[in-house]
Short mmCIF file of C-alpha atoms and ligand atoms in Angstrom, two decimals:
data_model
loop_
_atom_site.label_atom_id
_atom_site.label_comp_id
_atom_site.label_asym_id
_atom_site.label_seq_id
_atom_site.Cartn_x
_atom_site.Cartn_y
_atom_site.Cartn_z
CA MET A 1 83.23 85.55 63.38
CA THR A 2 83.01 89.01 61.86
CA PHE A 3 82.77 91.90 64.25
CA SER A 4 81.45 95.41 63.59
CA THR A 5 83.88 98.21 62.81
CA PHE A 6 83.61 99.25 66.46
CA GLY A 7 84.18 95.65 67.55
CA GLN A 8 87.21 95.21 65.33
CA LYS A 9 88.76 98.30 66.78
CA PHE A 10 88.63 96.84 70.31
CA ALA A 11 88.78 93.10 69.77
CA GLY A 12 91.34 93.34 66.98
CA GLU A 13 95.01 93.84 66.74
CA CYS A 14 95.41 97.10 68.60
CA GLY A 15 98.95 97.68 69.86
CA ILE A 16 98.18 98.04 73.53
CA LEU A 17 96.11 94.85 73.61
CA GLN A 18 98.91 92.84 72.04
CA LEU A 19 101.45 94.35 74.36
CA MET A 20 99.27 93.68 77.42
CA ALA A 21 98.69 90.07 76.37
CA ASP A 22 102.42 89.65 75.82
CA LEU A 23 103.24 91.20 79.18
CA GLY A 24 100.62 89.00 80.85
CA THR A 25 102.13 85.81 79.38
CA ALA A 26 105.65 86.91 80.25
CA VAL A 27 104.73 87.67 83.85
CA ARG A 28 103.37 84.19 84.41
CA GLN A 29 106.79 82.68 83.67
CA PRO A 30 108.41 81.67 86.96
CA GLY A 31 111.26 84.01 87.86
CA ALA A 32 110.10 86.84 85.58
CA ILE A 33 111.33 90.28 86.62
CA MET A 34 108.29 92.45 86.01
CA LEU A 35 109.27 96.04 85.37
CA GLY A 36 106.63 96.51 82.71
CA GLY A 37 103.11 97.42 83.82
CA GLY A 38 101.80 100.32 85.87
CA ASN A 39 101.14 98.53 89.14
CA PRO A 40 101.86 100.66 92.19
CA SER A 41 103.84 99.38 95.19
CA HIS A 42 102.11 97.69 98.10
CA ILE A 43 102.95 100.15 100.87
CA THR A 44 102.18 98.61 104.27
CA ALA A 45 101.33 101.85 106.08
CA VAL A 46 98.81 102.73 103.38
CA GLN A 47 97.33 99.26 103.17
CA GLU A 48 96.81 99.24 106.96
CA ILE A 49 94.66 102.35 106.73
CA PHE A 50 92.42 100.81 104.08
CA ARG A 51 92.28 97.49 105.95
CA ASP A 52 91.15 99.36 109.09
CA ARG A 53 88.55 101.23 107.11
CA MET A 54 87.24 97.97 105.64
CA ALA A 55 87.07 96.46 109.14
CA ARG A 56 85.03 99.43 110.34
CA ILE A 57 82.68 99.06 107.37
CA LEU A 58 82.22 95.38 108.23
CA ASP A 59 81.70 96.10 111.95
CA SER A 60 79.11 98.81 111.50
CA GLU A 61 75.42 98.17 111.60
CA ARG A 62 74.58 98.91 107.96
CA ASP A 63 77.65 100.21 106.07
CA PHE A 64 78.60 96.89 104.48
CA GLU A 65 75.04 96.10 103.40
CA ASP A 66 74.64 99.60 101.93
CA LEU A 67 77.94 99.25 100.09
CA ILE A 68 77.15 95.93 98.44
CA GLY A 69 73.38 96.29 98.18
CA ASN A 70 72.82 99.61 96.36
CA TYR A 71 73.63 101.14 93.00
CA ASP A 72 75.10 104.62 93.28
CA THR A 73 73.81 107.36 90.97
CA PRO A 74 75.38 107.49 87.47
CA GLN A 75 77.42 110.49 88.67
CA GLY A 76 78.93 108.33 91.42
CA ASN A 77 78.56 107.97 95.19
CA GLN A 78 76.99 111.22 96.39
CA THR A 79 78.47 111.14 99.91
CA PHE A 80 81.96 110.80 98.45
CA ILE A 81 81.34 113.53 95.86
CA HIS A 82 80.24 115.94 98.59
CA ALA A 83 83.29 115.05 100.69
CA LEU A 84 85.51 115.72 97.67
CA VAL A 85 83.87 119.09 97.02
CA GLU A 86 84.50 120.18 100.61
CA PHE A 87 88.05 118.83 100.45
CA PHE A 88 88.99 120.79 97.30
CA GLN A 89 87.25 123.94 98.54
CA ARG A 90 89.06 123.71 101.88
CA GLU A 91 92.53 122.80 100.60
CA TYR A 92 92.71 124.87 97.40
CA GLY A 93 89.75 127.26 97.52
CA TRP A 94 88.44 125.87 94.22
CA ASP A 95 85.09 127.27 93.24
CA ILE A 96 83.35 123.93 92.67
CA GLY A 97 80.13 122.22 93.75
CA PRO A 98 78.79 118.68 93.40
CA GLN A 99 77.81 119.51 89.81
CA ASN A 100 81.56 119.67 89.00
CA ILE A 101 82.53 116.11 89.99
CA ALA A 102 81.82 112.73 88.42
CA LEU A 103 83.30 109.36 89.34
CA THR A 104 84.20 106.68 86.79
CA ASN A 105 85.36 103.07 86.93
CA GLY A 106 89.02 104.07 86.97
CA SER A 107 90.32 107.16 85.24
CA GLN A 108 91.13 105.08 82.12
CA THR A 109 87.37 104.85 81.56
CA ALA A 110 87.16 108.62 81.95
CA PHE A 111 89.69 109.07 79.14
CA PHE A 112 87.65 106.81 76.89
CA PHE A 113 84.59 108.95 77.67
CA LEU A 114 86.31 112.34 77.46
CA PHE A 115 88.28 111.76 74.26
CA ASN A 116 85.25 110.37 72.43
CA LEU A 117 83.10 113.17 73.82
CA LEU A 118 85.44 115.86 72.58
CA ALA A 119 87.10 114.36 69.47
CA GLY A 120 86.14 112.39 66.38
CA GLU A 121 83.29 113.19 64.04
CA PHE A 122 81.08 116.19 64.83
CA PRO A 123 77.46 116.75 63.71
CA ASP A 124 78.59 119.27 61.05
CA GLY A 125 80.79 116.59 59.48
CA THR A 126 84.09 118.00 60.73
CA GLN A 127 86.73 115.83 62.43
CA LYS A 128 88.26 117.08 65.63
CA ARG A 129 91.35 115.98 67.50
CA ILE A 130 92.99 116.12 70.89
CA LEU A 131 96.32 117.95 71.02
CA LEU A 132 99.01 116.17 73.02
CA PRO A 133 101.56 118.99 73.20
CA LEU A 134 104.43 116.84 74.37
CA ALA A 135 105.21 113.34 73.14
CA PRO A 136 106.10 110.84 74.66
CA GLU A 137 102.73 110.51 76.37
CA TYR A 138 100.66 107.85 78.14
CA ILE A 139 100.26 104.60 76.15
CA GLY A 140 96.70 104.20 77.48
CA TYR A 141 95.43 107.05 75.27
CA GLU A 142 96.56 105.36 72.07
CA ASP A 143 93.56 103.21 71.20
CA VAL A 144 90.64 104.81 73.02
CA GLY A 145 89.24 106.69 70.02
CA ILE A 146 86.19 105.16 68.37
CA SER A 147 87.32 107.08 65.28
CA ASN A 148 90.90 106.68 64.17
CA ASP A 149 93.58 109.34 64.45
CA ILE A 150 92.07 111.41 67.23
CA PHE A 151 95.44 112.70 68.47
CA VAL A 152 97.97 115.19 67.20
CA ALA A 153 101.24 115.20 69.11
CA TYR A 154 104.45 117.19 68.89
CA LYS A 155 108.10 116.42 69.46
CA PRO A 156 109.50 117.99 72.64
CA GLU A 157 112.53 120.16 73.20
CA ILE A 158 115.28 118.30 75.02
CA GLU A 159 117.23 119.92 77.84
CA PHE A 160 120.45 118.14 78.80
CA LEU A 161 120.97 118.45 82.55
CA GLY A 162 124.39 116.79 82.86
CA ASP A 163 125.23 113.60 84.71
CA HIS A 164 123.28 111.52 82.15
CA LEU A 165 119.99 113.28 82.96
CA PHE A 166 117.68 115.16 80.59
CA LYS A 167 114.24 116.75 80.62
CA TYR A 168 111.60 117.21 77.93
CA HIS A 169 109.88 120.56 77.50
CA VAL A 170 106.90 121.59 75.40
CA ASP A 171 108.09 123.12 72.13
CA PHE A 172 105.55 125.94 72.00
CA SER A 173 106.99 127.23 68.73
CA SER A 174 105.72 124.14 66.89
CA LEU A 175 102.19 123.81 68.32
CA VAL A 176 99.37 124.52 65.88
CA ILE A 177 95.94 125.04 67.43
CA ASP A 178 93.39 125.50 64.68
CA ASP A 179 89.66 124.69 64.45
CA SER A 180 90.38 120.98 64.22
CA ILE A 181 91.73 120.89 67.78
CA SER A 182 89.00 120.36 70.36
CA ALA A 183 91.04 119.90 73.56
CA ILE A 184 94.59 119.89 74.91
CA CYS A 185 95.71 117.03 77.16
CA VAL A 186 98.81 116.30 79.25
CA SER A 187 99.64 113.77 81.92
CA ARG A 188 101.45 115.44 84.81
CA PRO A 189 103.49 113.73 86.21
CA THR A 190 103.89 112.11 82.83
CA ASN A 191 103.66 108.40 82.25
CA PRO A 192 106.13 107.18 80.83
CA THR A 193 108.83 109.76 81.51
CA GLY A 194 108.36 110.96 85.10
CA ASN A 195 108.36 114.50 83.72
CA VAL A 196 106.51 117.18 85.67
CA LEU A 197 105.64 120.00 83.31
CA THR A 198 106.70 123.29 84.89
CA GLN A 199 104.17 125.76 86.31
CA THR A 200 105.07 128.08 83.42
CA GLU A 201 104.37 125.37 80.83
CA MET A 202 101.08 124.51 82.54
CA ARG A 203 100.02 128.16 82.67
CA HIS A 204 100.93 128.64 79.02
CA LEU A 205 98.94 125.55 77.93
CA SER A 206 96.01 126.55 80.11
CA ASP A 207 96.01 130.06 78.62
CA LEU A 208 96.15 128.63 75.09
CA ALA A 209 93.17 126.37 75.80
CA LYS A 210 91.23 129.24 77.35
CA ALA A 211 92.00 131.55 74.44
CA HIS A 212 90.76 128.91 71.97
CA ASN A 213 87.74 128.11 74.11
CA ILE A 214 88.63 124.43 74.41
CA PRO A 215 89.13 122.24 77.50
CA PHE A 216 92.56 121.61 79.01
CA ILE A 217 92.57 118.00 80.25
CA VAL A 218 95.09 117.37 83.02
CA ASP A 219 95.74 113.70 83.75
CA ASN A 220 96.68 113.93 87.40
CA ALA A 221 96.79 110.17 88.11
CA TYR A 222 100.13 110.54 89.96
CA GLY A 223 99.79 114.15 91.00
CA LEU A 224 98.65 116.47 93.75
CA PRO A 225 97.09 116.39 96.26
CA PHE A 226 96.91 112.59 96.13
CA PRO A 227 98.79 110.31 95.54
CA ASN A 228 101.41 113.09 95.42
CA ILE A 229 104.08 111.11 93.56
CA ILE A 230 105.79 114.38 92.64
CA PHE A 231 109.38 115.15 93.63
CA SER A 232 109.57 118.68 92.21
CA GLU A 233 107.65 121.91 92.73
CA ALA A 234 104.07 121.80 91.50
CA GLN A 235 100.69 123.24 92.34
CA PRO A 236 97.34 121.88 91.16
CA GLU A 237 95.01 124.44 89.60
CA TRP A 238 91.42 124.30 88.48
CA GLU A 239 89.33 126.67 86.41
CA PRO A 240 86.13 125.91 84.51
CA HIS A 241 88.02 125.14 81.27
CA ILE A 242 90.26 122.61 83.07
CA VAL A 243 89.23 118.95 83.20
CA MET A 244 91.15 117.52 86.14
CA CYS A 245 91.34 113.72 86.06
CA MET A 246 92.35 111.99 89.25
CA SER A 247 92.43 108.39 90.42
CA LEU A 248 92.61 106.31 93.58
CA SER A 249 94.76 103.71 91.81
CA LYS A 250 98.27 104.98 92.49
CA LEU A 251 97.29 105.67 96.08
CA GLY A 252 97.27 101.89 96.35
CA LEU A 253 93.72 101.05 95.25
CA PRO A 254 93.94 100.01 91.56
CA GLY A 255 91.55 97.14 92.29
CA ALA A 256 88.86 99.59 93.43
CA ARG A 257 88.68 101.16 89.92
CA THR A 258 87.86 104.72 90.91
CA GLY A 259 88.47 107.78 88.78
CA ILE A 260 87.54 111.31 89.88
CA ILE A 261 86.84 113.97 87.25
CA ILE A 262 86.54 117.65 88.14
CA ALA A 263 85.15 119.74 85.29
CA ASP A 264 82.61 122.28 84.15
CA ALA A 265 79.02 121.09 84.74
CA PRO A 266 78.13 120.28 81.07
CA ILE A 267 81.10 117.88 80.84
CA ILE A 268 80.12 116.26 84.15
CA ARG A 269 76.54 115.78 82.91
CA ALA A 270 77.85 114.10 79.76
CA LEU A 271 80.07 111.77 81.82
CA GLU A 272 77.09 110.95 83.99
CA GLY A 273 75.15 109.94 80.88
CA MET A 274 78.03 107.84 79.61
CA ASN A 275 78.36 106.09 82.98
CA ALA A 276 74.64 105.36 82.93
CA VAL A 277 74.76 103.82 79.45
CA VAL A 278 77.99 101.88 79.87
CA SER A 279 77.77 100.71 83.49
CA LEU A 280 74.62 102.16 85.15
CA ALA A 281 76.75 103.47 87.99
CA PRO A 282 80.45 103.56 88.91
CA ASN A 283 82.00 101.28 91.49
CA GLY A 284 81.24 102.14 95.14
CA PHE A 285 84.16 100.34 96.80
CA GLY A 286 86.80 103.01 96.15
CA PRO A 287 84.57 105.80 97.50
CA ALA A 288 83.71 103.72 100.58
CA LEU A 289 87.36 102.96 101.34
CA ALA A 290 88.62 106.51 100.77
CA LEU A 291 85.71 108.48 102.27
CA ASP A 292 87.10 109.00 105.77
CA ALA A 293 90.58 109.86 104.50
CA VAL A 294 89.11 112.55 102.23
CA ARG A 295 86.81 113.93 104.97
CA THR A 296 89.62 114.26 107.51
CA GLY A 297 92.32 115.27 105.04
CA GLU A 298 94.28 112.15 106.08
CA ILE A 299 94.62 111.35 102.37
CA MET A 300 97.07 114.26 102.04
CA ARG A 301 99.14 113.18 105.03
CA LEU A 302 99.28 109.62 103.72
CA SER A 303 100.41 110.84 100.33
CA ARG A 304 102.98 113.29 101.70
CA GLU A 305 104.44 111.13 104.45
CA HIS A 306 104.25 107.64 102.99
CA ILE A 307 103.60 107.51 99.26
CA ARG A 308 105.80 110.30 97.96
CA PRO A 309 108.93 109.46 100.05
CA HIS A 310 108.54 105.78 99.19
CA TYR A 311 108.73 106.42 95.44
CA GLU A 312 111.28 109.21 95.63
CA LYS A 313 113.72 106.93 97.42
CA LYS A 314 113.11 104.16 94.92
CA ALA A 315 113.64 106.51 91.96
CA GLN A 316 116.95 107.79 93.32
CA GLN A 317 118.12 104.28 94.08
CA ALA A 318 117.24 103.04 90.59
CA VAL A 319 119.10 105.96 88.98
CA ALA A 320 122.17 105.26 91.16
CA TRP A 321 122.14 101.60 90.12
CA PHE A 322 121.91 102.51 86.44
CA ARG A 323 124.88 104.86 86.84
CA GLU A 324 126.85 102.07 88.46
CA GLU A 325 125.96 99.53 85.77
CA LEU A 326 125.99 101.64 82.60
CA GLY A 327 129.26 103.51 83.19
CA ASP A 328 130.20 105.38 80.03
CA VAL A 329 127.42 104.05 77.78
CA ASP A 330 125.78 106.88 75.77
CA TYR A 331 122.58 106.84 77.84
CA PHE A 332 120.27 109.40 79.38
CA ILE A 333 117.59 109.08 82.03
CA HIS A 334 114.69 111.49 82.08
CA LYS A 335 115.02 113.42 85.36
CA PRO A 336 112.65 111.51 87.66
CA GLU A 337 110.29 114.19 88.93
CA GLY A 338 107.30 111.97 89.62
CA ALA A 339 105.16 108.93 88.70
CA ILE A 340 106.54 105.42 89.12
CA PHE A 341 108.71 104.98 86.02
CA LEU A 342 112.20 105.63 84.73
CA TRP A 343 112.46 106.58 81.06
CA LEU A 344 115.80 105.61 79.56
CA TRP A 345 117.16 106.91 76.30
CA PHE A 346 120.05 105.04 74.65
CA ARG A 347 121.35 107.46 72.06
CA ASP A 348 121.96 105.91 68.61
CA LEU A 349 121.08 102.49 69.96
CA PRO A 350 121.92 100.09 67.09
CA ILE A 351 118.78 97.98 67.70
CA SER A 352 115.15 99.09 67.99
CA SER A 353 113.44 99.39 71.37
CA GLN A 354 111.22 96.46 70.30
CA GLU A 355 114.32 94.30 69.70
CA LEU A 356 115.73 95.34 73.08
CA TYR A 357 112.38 94.40 74.66
CA GLU A 358 112.54 90.95 72.98
CA ARG A 359 116.11 90.37 74.15
CA LEU A 360 115.24 91.39 77.69
CA LYS A 361 112.12 89.24 77.65
CA ALA A 362 114.29 86.27 76.64
CA ARG A 363 116.18 86.93 79.87
CA GLN A 364 112.89 87.24 81.78
CA VAL A 365 113.11 90.99 82.31
CA ILE A 366 109.94 92.76 81.24
CA ILE A 367 110.00 96.47 80.37
CA VAL A 368 107.89 98.42 77.88
CA PRO A 369 109.51 99.41 74.57
CA GLY A 370 109.40 103.17 74.17
CA HIS A 371 107.89 103.42 70.69
CA TYR A 372 104.41 102.72 72.11
CA PHE A 373 104.39 106.06 73.91
CA PHE A 374 104.00 108.38 70.96
CA PRO A 375 100.24 108.47 70.25
CA GLY A 376 99.55 111.05 67.55
CA LEU A 377 103.19 111.64 66.62
CA THR A 378 103.52 110.64 63.00
CA ALA A 379 106.88 112.38 62.42
CA VAL A 380 109.82 110.09 61.75
CA TRP A 381 112.09 110.45 64.78
CA PRO A 382 114.79 107.86 65.61
CA HIS A 383 114.45 108.84 69.28
CA LYS A 384 111.14 106.88 69.36
CA GLN A 385 113.12 103.68 68.85
CA GLN A 386 115.83 104.45 71.40
CA CYS A 387 113.88 104.55 74.66
CA ILE A 388 112.40 102.14 77.18
CA ARG A 389 110.14 102.56 80.20
CA MET A 390 110.83 100.75 83.45
CA ASN A 391 108.51 100.60 86.47
CA TYR A 392 110.49 100.96 89.72
CA ALA A 393 107.65 100.15 92.16
CA GLN A 394 108.88 96.59 92.81
CA ASP A 395 111.07 95.48 95.71
CA GLU A 396 114.78 96.35 95.76
CA ALA A 397 116.13 92.91 94.86
CA THR A 398 113.90 92.71 91.77
CA ILE A 399 114.82 96.20 90.59
CA ARG A 400 118.53 95.59 91.19
CA ALA A 401 118.51 92.31 89.26
CA GLY A 402 116.50 93.88 86.42
CA ILE A 403 118.82 96.87 86.08
CA ARG A 404 121.87 94.61 85.90
CA ILE A 405 120.37 92.62 83.03
CA ILE A 406 119.13 95.73 81.18
CA ALA A 407 122.64 97.19 81.37
CA GLU A 408 124.20 93.95 80.10
CA GLU A 409 121.86 93.77 77.12
CA VAL A 410 122.31 97.43 76.24
CA LYS A 411 126.10 97.13 76.38
CA LYS A 412 125.94 93.99 74.26
CA ALA A 413 123.81 95.78 71.65
CA TYR A 414 126.25 98.69 71.39
CA SER A 415 129.35 96.49 71.36
CA MET A 416 128.07 94.08 68.67
CA SER A 417 127.48 96.98 66.32
CA ASN A 418 131.09 98.10 66.83
CA GLU A 419 132.56 94.74 65.91
N1 PLP B 501 96.63 108.06 83.45
C1 PLP B 501 97.89 107.66 83.59
C2 PLP B 501 98.97 108.62 83.26
C3 PLP B 501 98.17 106.36 84.02
O1 PLP B 501 99.45 105.97 84.15
C4 PLP B 501 97.11 105.49 84.31
C5 PLP B 501 97.37 104.10 84.74
O2 PLP B 501 98.45 103.60 84.76
C6 PLP B 501 95.80 105.96 84.15
C7 PLP B 501 95.60 107.25 83.71
C8 PLP B 501 94.61 105.10 84.40
O3 PLP B 501 94.55 104.64 85.72
P1 PLP B 501 93.23 104.13 86.42
O4 PLP B 501 92.24 103.73 85.36
O5 PLP B 501 93.67 102.98 87.25
O6 PLP B 501 92.69 105.29 87.22
#
């Protein structure tokens, strides 16, 4: 069967698809220690709130029938959009109205829409790209472009913090923003590293975007005000040139597939059109489950009191266990400032991160090899092959067992090269 060029791009051999298939097969093995994907924890206190809300929907006279029986508008559920507008006006004083919000079937879908809206081939024949100012960056961006090569990324500066910790910073001296750049995008907190770009970095990037009259896309899937998986100082900001992408997934609702995009009205209208063509209307379950929590502001309390402390404790525990297991190995962990991952860098690792992944998989520990997280970075950089990403959302026993095996394999790799 021969597929179109478009079809081959998506049904073919793209890296993320292969990796996902591989992870899926590995996970089905009995006893597998799954530290690979991006699944959030199941937090009982949070799940109870959504279970209660579902029970109230089922008990009410019409809510359940309305939820299952009607398409929402292509922009998304209007009641939820209005509740979100009031929420962001009240909490942050943002100057937005319903014309500034669209919902999508998960924020991943929003990135597919946004990147293809803003990058690729333009009517005048020019090719435009999205600038990712700091690699490593989210693996999920890698293959979303209908055209190839829609990203340009730059190597970061590395700050050594002592005690086997480090932090990436944007290297502003190397960024080139010419006419071929049509938007700037960062995830904050960053998947895979747990980095939270500083307020100064964010302001600088925002100013650069504004000065070049291009959008600044902020992937806030783990950020403020919900799910608030941020352990350092941060403040969300919105201006008309900012495209703020949020999600209900890491709040504990990945199955509800709900992304929330806050942007200037022309971008929202385009997303509305894309929703209409691709899926008629976005999913209504996420909006129905989260509506009350947004209206009352409970969503912020949930995030602050349950979600954030849950992950912060897990991050600290995982770092402590790595310290215990790795001893004097030449390793560094990106300072965990947010998201649900640890990013480990094994300096001068004698094997590639892919080989380390294979060896760990053979011992039923599933992580993601780091070289996948450099979309748009063509520069040769050994660092790309020396890192892995580990999800720490699982229960303690699983994380503990996984860390022990990772440490054993890493030590083995270093010691065999010294023999
Ligand atoms: N952005 C980042 C940084 C992510 O890690 C993820 C999922 O893991 C997404 C976006 C997409 O999430 P969803 O489509 O579930 O909203």
